[in-house]
C-alpha positions as a Markdown table, in Angstrom:
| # | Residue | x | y | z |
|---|---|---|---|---|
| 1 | Unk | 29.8 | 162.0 | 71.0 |
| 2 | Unk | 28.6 | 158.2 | 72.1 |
| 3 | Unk | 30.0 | 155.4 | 71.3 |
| 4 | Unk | 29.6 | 151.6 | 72.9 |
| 5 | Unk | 32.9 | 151.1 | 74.2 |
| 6 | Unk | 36.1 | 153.6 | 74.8 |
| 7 | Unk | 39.2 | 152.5 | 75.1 |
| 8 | Unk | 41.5 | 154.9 | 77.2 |
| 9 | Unk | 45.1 | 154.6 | 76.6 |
| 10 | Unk | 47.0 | 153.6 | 73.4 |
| 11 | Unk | 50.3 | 151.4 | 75.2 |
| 12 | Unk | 50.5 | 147.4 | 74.2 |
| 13 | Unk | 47.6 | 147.2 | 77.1 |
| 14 | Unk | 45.0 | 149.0 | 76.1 |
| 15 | Unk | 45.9 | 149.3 | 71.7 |
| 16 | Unk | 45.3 | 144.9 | 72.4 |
| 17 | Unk | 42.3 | 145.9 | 74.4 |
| 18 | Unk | 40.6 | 147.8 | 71.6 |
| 19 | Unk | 42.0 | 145.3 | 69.2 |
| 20 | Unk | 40.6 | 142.1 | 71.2 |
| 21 | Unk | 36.8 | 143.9 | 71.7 |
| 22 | Unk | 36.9 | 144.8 | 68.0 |
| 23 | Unk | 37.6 | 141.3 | 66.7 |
| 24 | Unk | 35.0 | 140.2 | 69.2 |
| 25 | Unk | 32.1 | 142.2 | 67.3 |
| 26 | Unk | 32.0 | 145.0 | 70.0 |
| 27 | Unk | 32.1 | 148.6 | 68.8 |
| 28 | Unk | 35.1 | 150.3 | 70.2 |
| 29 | Unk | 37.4 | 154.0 | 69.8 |
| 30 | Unk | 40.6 | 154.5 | 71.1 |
| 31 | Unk | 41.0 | 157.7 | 73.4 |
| 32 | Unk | 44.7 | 158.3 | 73.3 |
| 33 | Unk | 47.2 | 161.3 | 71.8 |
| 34 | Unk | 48.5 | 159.4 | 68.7 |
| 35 | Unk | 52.0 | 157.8 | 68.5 |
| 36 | Unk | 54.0 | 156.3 | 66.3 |
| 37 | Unk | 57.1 | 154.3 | 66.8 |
| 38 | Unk | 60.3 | 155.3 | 64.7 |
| 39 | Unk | 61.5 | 152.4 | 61.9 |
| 40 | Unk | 63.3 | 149.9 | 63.4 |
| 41 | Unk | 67.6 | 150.2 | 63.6 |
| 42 | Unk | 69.3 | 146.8 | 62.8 |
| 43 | Unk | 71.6 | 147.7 | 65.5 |
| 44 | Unk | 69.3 | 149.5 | 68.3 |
| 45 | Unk | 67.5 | 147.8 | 70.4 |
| 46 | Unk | 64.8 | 149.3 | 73.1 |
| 47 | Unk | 65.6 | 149.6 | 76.4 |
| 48 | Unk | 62.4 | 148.3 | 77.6 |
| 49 | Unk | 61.6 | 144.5 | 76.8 |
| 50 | Unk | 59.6 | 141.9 | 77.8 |
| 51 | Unk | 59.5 | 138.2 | 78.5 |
| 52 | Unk | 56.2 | 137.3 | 76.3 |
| 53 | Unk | 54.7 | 133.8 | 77.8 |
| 54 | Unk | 53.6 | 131.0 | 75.5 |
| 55 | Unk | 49.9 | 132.2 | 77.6 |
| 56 | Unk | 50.2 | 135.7 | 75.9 |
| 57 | Unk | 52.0 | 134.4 | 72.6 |
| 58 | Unk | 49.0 | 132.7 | 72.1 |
| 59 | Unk | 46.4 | 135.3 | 73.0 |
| 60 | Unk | 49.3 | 137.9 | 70.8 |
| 61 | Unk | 48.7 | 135.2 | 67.9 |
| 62 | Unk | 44.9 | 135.0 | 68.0 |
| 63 | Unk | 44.8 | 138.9 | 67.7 |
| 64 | Unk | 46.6 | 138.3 | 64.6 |
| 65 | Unk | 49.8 | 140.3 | 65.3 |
| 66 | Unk | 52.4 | 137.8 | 66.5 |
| 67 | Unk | 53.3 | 136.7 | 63.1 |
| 68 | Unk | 54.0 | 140.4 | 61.9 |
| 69 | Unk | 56.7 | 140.3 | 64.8 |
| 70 | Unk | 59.9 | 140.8 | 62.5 |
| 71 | Unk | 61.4 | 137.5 | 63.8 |
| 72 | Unk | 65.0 | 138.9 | 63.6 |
| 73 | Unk | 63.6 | 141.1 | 66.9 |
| 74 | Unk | 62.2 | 138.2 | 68.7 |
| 75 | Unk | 64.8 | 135.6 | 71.6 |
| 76 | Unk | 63.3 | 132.6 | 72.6 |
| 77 | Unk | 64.1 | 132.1 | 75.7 |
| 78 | Unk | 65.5 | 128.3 | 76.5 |
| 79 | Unk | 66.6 | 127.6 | 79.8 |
| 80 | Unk | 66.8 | 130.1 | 83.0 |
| 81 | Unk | 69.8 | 130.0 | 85.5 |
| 82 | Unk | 68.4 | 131.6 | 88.4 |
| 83 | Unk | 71.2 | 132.8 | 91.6 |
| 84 | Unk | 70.5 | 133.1 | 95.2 |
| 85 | Unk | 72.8 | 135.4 | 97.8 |
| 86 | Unk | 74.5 | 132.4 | 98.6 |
| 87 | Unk | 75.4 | 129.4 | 96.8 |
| 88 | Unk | 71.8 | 128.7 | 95.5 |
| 89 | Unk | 71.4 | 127.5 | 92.2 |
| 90 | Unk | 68.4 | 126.6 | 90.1 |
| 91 | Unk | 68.2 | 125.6 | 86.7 |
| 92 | Unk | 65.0 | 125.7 | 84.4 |
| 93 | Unk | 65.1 | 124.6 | 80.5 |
| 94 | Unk | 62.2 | 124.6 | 77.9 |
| 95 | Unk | 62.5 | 120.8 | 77.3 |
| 96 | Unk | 61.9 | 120.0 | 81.4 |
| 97 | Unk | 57.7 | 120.8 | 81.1 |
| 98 | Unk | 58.0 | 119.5 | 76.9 |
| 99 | Unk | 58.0 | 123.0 | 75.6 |
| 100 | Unk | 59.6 | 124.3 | 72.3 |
| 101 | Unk | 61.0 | 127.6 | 74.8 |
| 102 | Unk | 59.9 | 129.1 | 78.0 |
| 103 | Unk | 59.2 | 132.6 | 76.8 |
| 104 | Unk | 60.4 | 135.5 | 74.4 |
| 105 | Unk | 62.2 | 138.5 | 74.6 |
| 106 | Unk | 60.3 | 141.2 | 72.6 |
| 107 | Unk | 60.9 | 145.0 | 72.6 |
| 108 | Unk | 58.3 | 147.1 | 73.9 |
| 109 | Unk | 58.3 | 149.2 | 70.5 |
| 110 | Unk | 58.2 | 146.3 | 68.2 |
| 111 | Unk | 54.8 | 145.1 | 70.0 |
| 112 | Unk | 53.0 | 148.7 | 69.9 |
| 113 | Unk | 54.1 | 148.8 | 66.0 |
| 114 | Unk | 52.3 | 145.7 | 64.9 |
| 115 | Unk | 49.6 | 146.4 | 66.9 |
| 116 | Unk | 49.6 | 150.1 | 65.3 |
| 117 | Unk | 49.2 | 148.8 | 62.1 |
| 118 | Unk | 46.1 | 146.3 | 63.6 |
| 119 | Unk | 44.4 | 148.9 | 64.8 |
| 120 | Unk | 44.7 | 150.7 | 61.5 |
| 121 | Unk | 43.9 | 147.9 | 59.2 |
| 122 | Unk | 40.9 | 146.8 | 61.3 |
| 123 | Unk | 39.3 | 150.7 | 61.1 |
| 124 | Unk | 38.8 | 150.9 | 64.9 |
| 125 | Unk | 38.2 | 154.7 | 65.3 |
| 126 | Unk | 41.1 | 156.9 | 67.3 |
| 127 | Unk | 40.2 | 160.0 | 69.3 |
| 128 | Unk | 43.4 | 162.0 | 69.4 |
| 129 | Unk | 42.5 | 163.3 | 72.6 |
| 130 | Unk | 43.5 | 162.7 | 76.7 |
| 131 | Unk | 40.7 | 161.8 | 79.7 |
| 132 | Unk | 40.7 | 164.6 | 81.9 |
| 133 | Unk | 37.2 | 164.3 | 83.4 |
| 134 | Unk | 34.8 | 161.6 | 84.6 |
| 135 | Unk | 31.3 | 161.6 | 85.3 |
| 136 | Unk | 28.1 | 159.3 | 85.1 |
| 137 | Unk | 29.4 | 157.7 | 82.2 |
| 138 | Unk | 30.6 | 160.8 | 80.5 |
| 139 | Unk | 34.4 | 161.4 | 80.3 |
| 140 | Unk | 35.6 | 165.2 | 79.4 |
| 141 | Unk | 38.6 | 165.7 | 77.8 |
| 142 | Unk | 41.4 | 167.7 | 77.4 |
| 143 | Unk | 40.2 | 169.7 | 74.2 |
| 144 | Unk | 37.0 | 170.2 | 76.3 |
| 145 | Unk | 34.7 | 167.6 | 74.5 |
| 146 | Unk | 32.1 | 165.5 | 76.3 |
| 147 | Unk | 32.2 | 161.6 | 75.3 |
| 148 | Unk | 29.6 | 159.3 | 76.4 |
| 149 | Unk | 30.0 | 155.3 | 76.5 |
| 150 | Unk | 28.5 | 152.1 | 77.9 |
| 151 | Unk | 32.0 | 151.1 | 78.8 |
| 152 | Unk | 35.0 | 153.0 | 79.8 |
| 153 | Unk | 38.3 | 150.6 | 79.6 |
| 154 | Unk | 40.8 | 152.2 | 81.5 |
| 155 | Unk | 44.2 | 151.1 | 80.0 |
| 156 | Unk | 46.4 | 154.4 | 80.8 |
| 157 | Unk | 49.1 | 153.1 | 82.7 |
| 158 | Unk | 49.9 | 153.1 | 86.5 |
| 159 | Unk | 49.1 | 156.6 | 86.9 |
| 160 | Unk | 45.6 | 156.1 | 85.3 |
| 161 | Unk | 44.2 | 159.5 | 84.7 |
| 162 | Unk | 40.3 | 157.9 | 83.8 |
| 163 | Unk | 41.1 | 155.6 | 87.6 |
| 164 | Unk | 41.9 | 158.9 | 89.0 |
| 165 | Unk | 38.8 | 161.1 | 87.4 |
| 166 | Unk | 36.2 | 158.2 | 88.2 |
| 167 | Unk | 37.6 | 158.2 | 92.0 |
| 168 | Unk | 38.3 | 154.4 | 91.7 |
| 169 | Unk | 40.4 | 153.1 | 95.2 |
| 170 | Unk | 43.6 | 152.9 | 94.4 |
| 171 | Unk | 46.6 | 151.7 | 97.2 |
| 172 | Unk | 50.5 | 152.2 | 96.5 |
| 173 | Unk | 53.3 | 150.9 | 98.7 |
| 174 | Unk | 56.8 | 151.4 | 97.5 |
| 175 | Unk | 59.6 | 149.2 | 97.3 |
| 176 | Unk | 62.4 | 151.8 | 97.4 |
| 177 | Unk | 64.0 | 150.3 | 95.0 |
| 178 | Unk | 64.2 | 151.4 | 91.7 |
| 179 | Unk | 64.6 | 149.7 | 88.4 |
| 180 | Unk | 67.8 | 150.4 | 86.1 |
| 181 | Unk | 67.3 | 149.2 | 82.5 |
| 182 | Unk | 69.8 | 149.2 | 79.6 |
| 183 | Unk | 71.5 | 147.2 | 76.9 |
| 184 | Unk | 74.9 | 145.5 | 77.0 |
| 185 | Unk | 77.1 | 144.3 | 74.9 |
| 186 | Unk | 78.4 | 140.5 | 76.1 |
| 187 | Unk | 81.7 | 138.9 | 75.7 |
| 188 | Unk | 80.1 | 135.7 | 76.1 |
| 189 | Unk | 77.1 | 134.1 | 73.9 |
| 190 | Unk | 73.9 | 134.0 | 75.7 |
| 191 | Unk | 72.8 | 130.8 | 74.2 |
| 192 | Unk | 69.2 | 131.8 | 74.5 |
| 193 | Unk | 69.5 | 132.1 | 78.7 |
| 194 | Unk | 67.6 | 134.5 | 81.1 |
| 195 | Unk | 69.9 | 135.2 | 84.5 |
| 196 | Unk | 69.0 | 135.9 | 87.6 |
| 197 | Unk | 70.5 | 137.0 | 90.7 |
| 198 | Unk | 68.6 | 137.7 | 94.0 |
| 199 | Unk | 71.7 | 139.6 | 95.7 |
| 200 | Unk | 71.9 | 142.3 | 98.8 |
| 201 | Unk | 71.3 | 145.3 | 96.6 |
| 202 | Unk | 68.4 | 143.8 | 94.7 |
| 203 | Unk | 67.7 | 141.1 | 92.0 |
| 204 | Unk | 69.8 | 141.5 | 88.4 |
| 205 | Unk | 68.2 | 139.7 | 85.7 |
| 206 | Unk | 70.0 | 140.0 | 82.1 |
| 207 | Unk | 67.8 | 138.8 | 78.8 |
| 208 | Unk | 69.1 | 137.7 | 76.2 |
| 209 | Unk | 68.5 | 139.5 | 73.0 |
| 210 | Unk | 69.4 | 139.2 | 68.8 |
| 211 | Unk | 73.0 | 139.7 | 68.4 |
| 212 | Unk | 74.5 | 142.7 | 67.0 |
| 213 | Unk | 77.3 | 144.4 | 64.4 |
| 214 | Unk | 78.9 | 143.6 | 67.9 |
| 215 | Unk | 78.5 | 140.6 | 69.1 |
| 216 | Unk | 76.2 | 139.3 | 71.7 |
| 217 | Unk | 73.5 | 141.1 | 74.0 |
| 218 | Unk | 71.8 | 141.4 | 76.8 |
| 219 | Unk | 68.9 | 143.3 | 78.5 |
| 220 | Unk | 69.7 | 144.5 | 81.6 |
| 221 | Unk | 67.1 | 144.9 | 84.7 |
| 222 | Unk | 68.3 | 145.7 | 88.0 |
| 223 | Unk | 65.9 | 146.4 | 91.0 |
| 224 | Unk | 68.4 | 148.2 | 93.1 |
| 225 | Unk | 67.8 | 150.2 | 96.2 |
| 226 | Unk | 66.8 | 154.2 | 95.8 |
| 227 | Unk | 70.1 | 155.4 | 97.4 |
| 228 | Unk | 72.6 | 153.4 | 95.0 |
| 229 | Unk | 70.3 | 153.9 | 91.6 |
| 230 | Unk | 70.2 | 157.5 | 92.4 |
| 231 | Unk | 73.6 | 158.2 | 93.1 |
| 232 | Unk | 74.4 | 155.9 | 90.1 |
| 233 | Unk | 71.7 | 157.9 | 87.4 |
| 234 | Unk | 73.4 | 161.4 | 88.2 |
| 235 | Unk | 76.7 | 160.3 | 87.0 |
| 236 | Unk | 77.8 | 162.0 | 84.2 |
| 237 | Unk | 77.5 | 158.8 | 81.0 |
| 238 | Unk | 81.0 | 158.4 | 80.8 |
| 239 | Unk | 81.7 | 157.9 | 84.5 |
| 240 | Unk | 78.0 | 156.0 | 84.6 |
| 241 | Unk | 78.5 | 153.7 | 82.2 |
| 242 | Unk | 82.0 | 152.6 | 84.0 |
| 243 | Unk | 81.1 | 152.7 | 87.3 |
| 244 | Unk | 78.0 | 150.3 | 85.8 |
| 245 | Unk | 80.3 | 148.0 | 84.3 |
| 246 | Unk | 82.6 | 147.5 | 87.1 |
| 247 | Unk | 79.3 | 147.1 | 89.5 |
| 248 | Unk | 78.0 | 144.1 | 86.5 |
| 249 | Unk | 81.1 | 142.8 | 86.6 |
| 250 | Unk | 81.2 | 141.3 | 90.0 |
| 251 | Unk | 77.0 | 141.1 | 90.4 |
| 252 | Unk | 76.7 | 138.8 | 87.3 |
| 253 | Unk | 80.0 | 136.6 | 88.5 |
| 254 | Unk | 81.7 | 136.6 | 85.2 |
| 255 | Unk | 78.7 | 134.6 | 83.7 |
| 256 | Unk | 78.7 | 136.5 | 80.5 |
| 257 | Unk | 82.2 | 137.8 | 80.7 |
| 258 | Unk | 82.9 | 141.2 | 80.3 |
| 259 | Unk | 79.4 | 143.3 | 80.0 |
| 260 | Unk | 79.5 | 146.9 | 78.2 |
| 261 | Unk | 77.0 | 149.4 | 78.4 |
| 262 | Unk | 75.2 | 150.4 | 74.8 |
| 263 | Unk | 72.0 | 152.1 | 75.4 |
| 264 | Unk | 71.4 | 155.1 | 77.4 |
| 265 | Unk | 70.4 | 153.8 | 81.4 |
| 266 | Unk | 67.3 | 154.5 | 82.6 |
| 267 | Unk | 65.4 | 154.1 | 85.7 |
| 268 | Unk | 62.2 | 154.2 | 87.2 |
| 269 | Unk | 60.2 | 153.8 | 90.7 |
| 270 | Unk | 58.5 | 150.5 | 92.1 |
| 271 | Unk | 55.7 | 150.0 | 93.7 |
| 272 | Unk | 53.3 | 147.5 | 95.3 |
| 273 | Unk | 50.0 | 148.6 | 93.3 |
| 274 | Unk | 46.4 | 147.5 | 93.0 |
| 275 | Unk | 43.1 | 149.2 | 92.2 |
| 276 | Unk | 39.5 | 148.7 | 92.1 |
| 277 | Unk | 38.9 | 146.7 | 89.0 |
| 278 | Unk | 35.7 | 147.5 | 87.9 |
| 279 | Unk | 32.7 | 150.1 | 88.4 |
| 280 | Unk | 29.5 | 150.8 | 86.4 |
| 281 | Unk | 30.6 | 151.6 | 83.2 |
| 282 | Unk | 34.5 | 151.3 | 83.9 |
| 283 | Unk | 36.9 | 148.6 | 83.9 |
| 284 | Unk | 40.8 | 148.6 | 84.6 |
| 285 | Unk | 43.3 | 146.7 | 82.6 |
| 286 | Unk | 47.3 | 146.2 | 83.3 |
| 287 | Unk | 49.0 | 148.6 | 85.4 |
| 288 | Unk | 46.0 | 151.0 | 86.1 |
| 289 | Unk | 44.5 | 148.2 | 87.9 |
| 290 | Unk | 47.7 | 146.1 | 89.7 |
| 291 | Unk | 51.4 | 146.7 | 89.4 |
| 292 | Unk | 54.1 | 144.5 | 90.5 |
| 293 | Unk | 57.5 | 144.1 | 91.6 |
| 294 | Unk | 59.0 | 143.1 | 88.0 |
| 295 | Unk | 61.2 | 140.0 | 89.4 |
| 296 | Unk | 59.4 | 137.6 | 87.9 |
| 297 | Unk | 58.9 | 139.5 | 84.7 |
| 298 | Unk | 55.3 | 138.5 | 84.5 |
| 299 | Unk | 53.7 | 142.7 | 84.4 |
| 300 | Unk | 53.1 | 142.4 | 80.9 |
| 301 | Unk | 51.5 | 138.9 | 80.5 |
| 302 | Unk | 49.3 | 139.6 | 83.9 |
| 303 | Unk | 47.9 | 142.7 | 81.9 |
| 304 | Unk | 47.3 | 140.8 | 78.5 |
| 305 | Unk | 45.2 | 138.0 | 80.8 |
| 306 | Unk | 43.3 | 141.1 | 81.7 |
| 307 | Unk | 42.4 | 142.1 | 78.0 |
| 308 | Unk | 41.5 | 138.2 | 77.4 |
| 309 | Unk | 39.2 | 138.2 | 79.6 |
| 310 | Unk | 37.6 | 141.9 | 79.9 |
| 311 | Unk | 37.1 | 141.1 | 76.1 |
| 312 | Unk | 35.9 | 137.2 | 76.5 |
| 313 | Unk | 33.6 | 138.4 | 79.6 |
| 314 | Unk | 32.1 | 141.4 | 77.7 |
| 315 | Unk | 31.5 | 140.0 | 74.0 |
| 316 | Unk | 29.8 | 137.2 | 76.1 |
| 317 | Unk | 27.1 | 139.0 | 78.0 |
| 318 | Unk | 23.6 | 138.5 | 77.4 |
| 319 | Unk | 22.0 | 140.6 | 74.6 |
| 320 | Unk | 19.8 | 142.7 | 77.3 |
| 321 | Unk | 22.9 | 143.7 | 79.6 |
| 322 | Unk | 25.1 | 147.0 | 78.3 |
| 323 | Unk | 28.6 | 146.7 | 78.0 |
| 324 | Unk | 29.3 | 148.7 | 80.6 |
| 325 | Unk | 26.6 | 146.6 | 83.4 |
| 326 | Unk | 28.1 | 145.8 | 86.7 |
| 327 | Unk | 26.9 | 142.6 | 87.0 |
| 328 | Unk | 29.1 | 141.7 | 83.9 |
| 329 | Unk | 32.2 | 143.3 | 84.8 |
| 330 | Unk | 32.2 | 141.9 | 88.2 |
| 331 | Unk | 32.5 | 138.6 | 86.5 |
| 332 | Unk | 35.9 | 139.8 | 84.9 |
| 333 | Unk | 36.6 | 141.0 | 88.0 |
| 334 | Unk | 36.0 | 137.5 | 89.3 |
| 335 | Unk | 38.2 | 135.6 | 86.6 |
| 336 | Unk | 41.5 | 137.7 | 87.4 |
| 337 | Unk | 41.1 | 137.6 | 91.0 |
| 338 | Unk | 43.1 | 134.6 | 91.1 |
| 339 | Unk | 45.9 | 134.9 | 88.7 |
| 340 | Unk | 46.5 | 138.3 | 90.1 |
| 341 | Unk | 46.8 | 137.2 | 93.4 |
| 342 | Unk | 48.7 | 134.6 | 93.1 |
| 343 | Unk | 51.3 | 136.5 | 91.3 |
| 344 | Unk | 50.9 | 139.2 | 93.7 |
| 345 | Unk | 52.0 | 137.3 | 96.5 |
| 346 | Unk | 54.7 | 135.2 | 94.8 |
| 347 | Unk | 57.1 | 138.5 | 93.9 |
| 348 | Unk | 55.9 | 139.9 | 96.8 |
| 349 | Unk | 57.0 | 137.4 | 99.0 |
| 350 | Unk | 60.1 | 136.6 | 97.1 |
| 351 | Unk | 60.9 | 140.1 | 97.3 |
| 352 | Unk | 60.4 | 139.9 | 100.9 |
| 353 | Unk | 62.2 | 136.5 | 101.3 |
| 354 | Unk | 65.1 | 137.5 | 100.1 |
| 355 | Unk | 65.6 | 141.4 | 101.2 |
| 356 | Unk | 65.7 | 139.9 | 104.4 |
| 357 | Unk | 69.1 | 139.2 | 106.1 |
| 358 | Unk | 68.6 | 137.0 | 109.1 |
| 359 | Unk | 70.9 | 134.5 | 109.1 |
| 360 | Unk | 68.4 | 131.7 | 109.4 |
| 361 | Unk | 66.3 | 132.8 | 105.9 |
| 362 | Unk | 69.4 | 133.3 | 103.8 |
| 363 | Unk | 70.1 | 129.6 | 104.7 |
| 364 | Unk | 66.6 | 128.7 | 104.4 |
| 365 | Unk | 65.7 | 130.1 | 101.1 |
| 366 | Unk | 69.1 | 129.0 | 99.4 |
| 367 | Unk | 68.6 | 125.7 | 101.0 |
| 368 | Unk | 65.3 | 125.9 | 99.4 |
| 369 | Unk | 66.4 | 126.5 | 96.2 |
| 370 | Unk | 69.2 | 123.5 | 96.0 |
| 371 | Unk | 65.7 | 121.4 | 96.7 |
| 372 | Unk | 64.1 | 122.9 | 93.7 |
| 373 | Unk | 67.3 | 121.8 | 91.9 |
| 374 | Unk | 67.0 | 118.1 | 92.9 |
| 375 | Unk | 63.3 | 118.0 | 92.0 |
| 376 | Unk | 62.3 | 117.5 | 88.4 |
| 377 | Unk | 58.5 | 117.4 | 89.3 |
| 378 | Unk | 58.6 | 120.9 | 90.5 |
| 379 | Unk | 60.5 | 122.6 | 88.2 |
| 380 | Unk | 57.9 | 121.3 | 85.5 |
| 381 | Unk | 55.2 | 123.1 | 88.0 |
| 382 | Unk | 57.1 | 126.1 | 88.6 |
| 383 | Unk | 57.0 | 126.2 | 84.2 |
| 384 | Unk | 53.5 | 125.4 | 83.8 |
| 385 | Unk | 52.5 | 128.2 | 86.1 |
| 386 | Unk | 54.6 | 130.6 | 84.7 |
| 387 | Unk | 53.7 | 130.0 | 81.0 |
| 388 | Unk | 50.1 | 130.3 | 82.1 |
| 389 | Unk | 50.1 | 133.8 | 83.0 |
């Protein structure tokens, strides 16, 4: 079986990959088991969600799937109020860099439907199958079938298993931390805010969200150390979601009043991650190529600036060169290098700023952040980088 370009993985990452090539004119499958996501609940929200920047609402849009976003599901998000471990305080709103919000809060489920449905409706073919096997442009797969491509996209997560077949370099350092997500019910109306507190036992953000039957919600992210998330995951759910609550209650300061757990808690590891991008014939996308710590909640949009421009670089290659030629992934390889490195160091060296606890940087870095607070100018930087990404 041959086919110009095969798209491995069917998450948001690499169902907008095949998507993005396809509208491009390039001749793409999908090699992924099939998935569906269940109807949508009025009152149930996913526990996974993402802040969507006005740089990846835009690519979203041109793919022609932001508009079939049920806009009940979607939160703009206004203004940020963002907490240091002492008294540091920084403020960021929408109308500071003349924008009509500084990002969204979409479910992860709502984003794979639509983009389902796109797949579907633009006839891009789907090989119900999983990558088990690389080799000189041939990948083998788990029913034992040979498929050949000029291009393999490798968009199956951060545990890749077309990175892993192909041999690609890969380098993982862990956090030890772990992230806890889960839905809360508020006392207090969100008013379209995102908080954020950098504290001792990692960084808390809570997103706002629709409201429900209810009242207000929230999306809760917590990177908290391994030893507290673990002893806090094997509770029993009665004594977890308790034990949660009383922990929210004095992390988040009373902010939101009284926070009650909805949604089942879930956790999972973080790492430090990055890959080789690209190879003859193979190119990485999202999390198989670089994962980050999710402080700044920028994973997503860094892996949908991937797709861009994988799909950009390879619909624009001369007519001789294959899909799959080195010398044309190497210049996608080239126009991520920056973005990803730049966000790279800036939640890695936030999360290093602020695990530490010598005197000196704790006032430093709150000090730091009362400046940011006084100085208009750079908060309009700080929100044109992020809505960039």
């Amino acid at each position: 079986m041959t086919h110009q370009i095969v798209v491995c993985g069917a998450g948001i990452v690499g169902l907008s990959s095949a998507l993005a090539l396809a509208r491009r004119g390039q001749r793409v499958a999908l090699l992924a088991p099939r998935m569906s996501v269940p109807p949508a609940d009025p009152n149930h929200y996913h526990a996974r969600v993402y802040a969507i920047s006005p740089a990846s609402q835009r690519f979203l849009a041109e793919l022609g799937v932001w508009d079939a976003l049920p806009s009940a599901r979607l939160t703009p998000v206004q203004a940020m109020e963002i907490h240091g471990d002492a008294d540091g305080l920084v403020h960021l709103n929408a109308w500071q860099a003349a924008l009509p919000q500084l990002a969204w809060i979409v479910e992860s489920g709502e984003i794979e439907r639509v983009l389902i449905q796109a797949v579907r409706m633009f006839g891009i073919p789907w090989l119900e199958d999983r990558c088990t096997g690389y080799q000189a442009g041939t990948v083998e797969t788990e029913s034992g079938a040979r498929i050949q491509a000029e291009l393999f996209v490798g968009a199956d997560g951060a545990a890749s298993p077309l990175r892993t077949a192909a041999g690609l370099k890969h380098d993982a350092v862990s956090y030890h931390d772990t992230g806890l997500v889960v839905n809360l019910d508020a006392e207090r109306a969100h008013q379209g805010t995102a908080f954020q507190w950098f504290r001792d036992d990692g960084v808390l953000a809570l997103l706002p969200l629709p409201d429900t039957a209810d009242g207000p919600q929230v999306s809760m992210v917590w990177s908290m150390r391994d030893a507290q998330a673990r002893e806090l995951l094997a509770l029993p759910a009665e004594e977890q979601a308790a034990r949660l609550e009383s922990m929210l209650e004095h992390a988040a300061q009373g902010r939101l009043g009284r926070l009650k757990v909805r949604s089942t808690l879930h956790g999972f590891p973080l790492t430090l991650e990055r890959a080789q991008m690209v190879a003859p014939g193979i190119a990485l996308a999202g999390d198989a190529a670089h994962r980050l710590h999710p402080l700044a909640g920028q994973g997503l949009n860094l892996g949908l600036g991937d797709v861009e421009a994988l799909a950009r670089t390879v619909a624009g290659r001369e007519p001789y060169r294959q899909a799959g030629d080195l010398r044309v992934l190497h210049r996608y390889q080239r126009a991520r290098a920056e973005p990803v490195l730049a966000l790279r160091l800036a939640t890695d060296g936030l999360h290093k700023l602020f695990g530490s606890r010598a005197t000196p940087l704790v006032w430093l870095r709150n000090a730091g952040m009362h400046w940011v607070e006084r100085a208009p100018l750079v908060k309009r930087r700080l929100i044109a980088g992020a809505s960039t990404n």
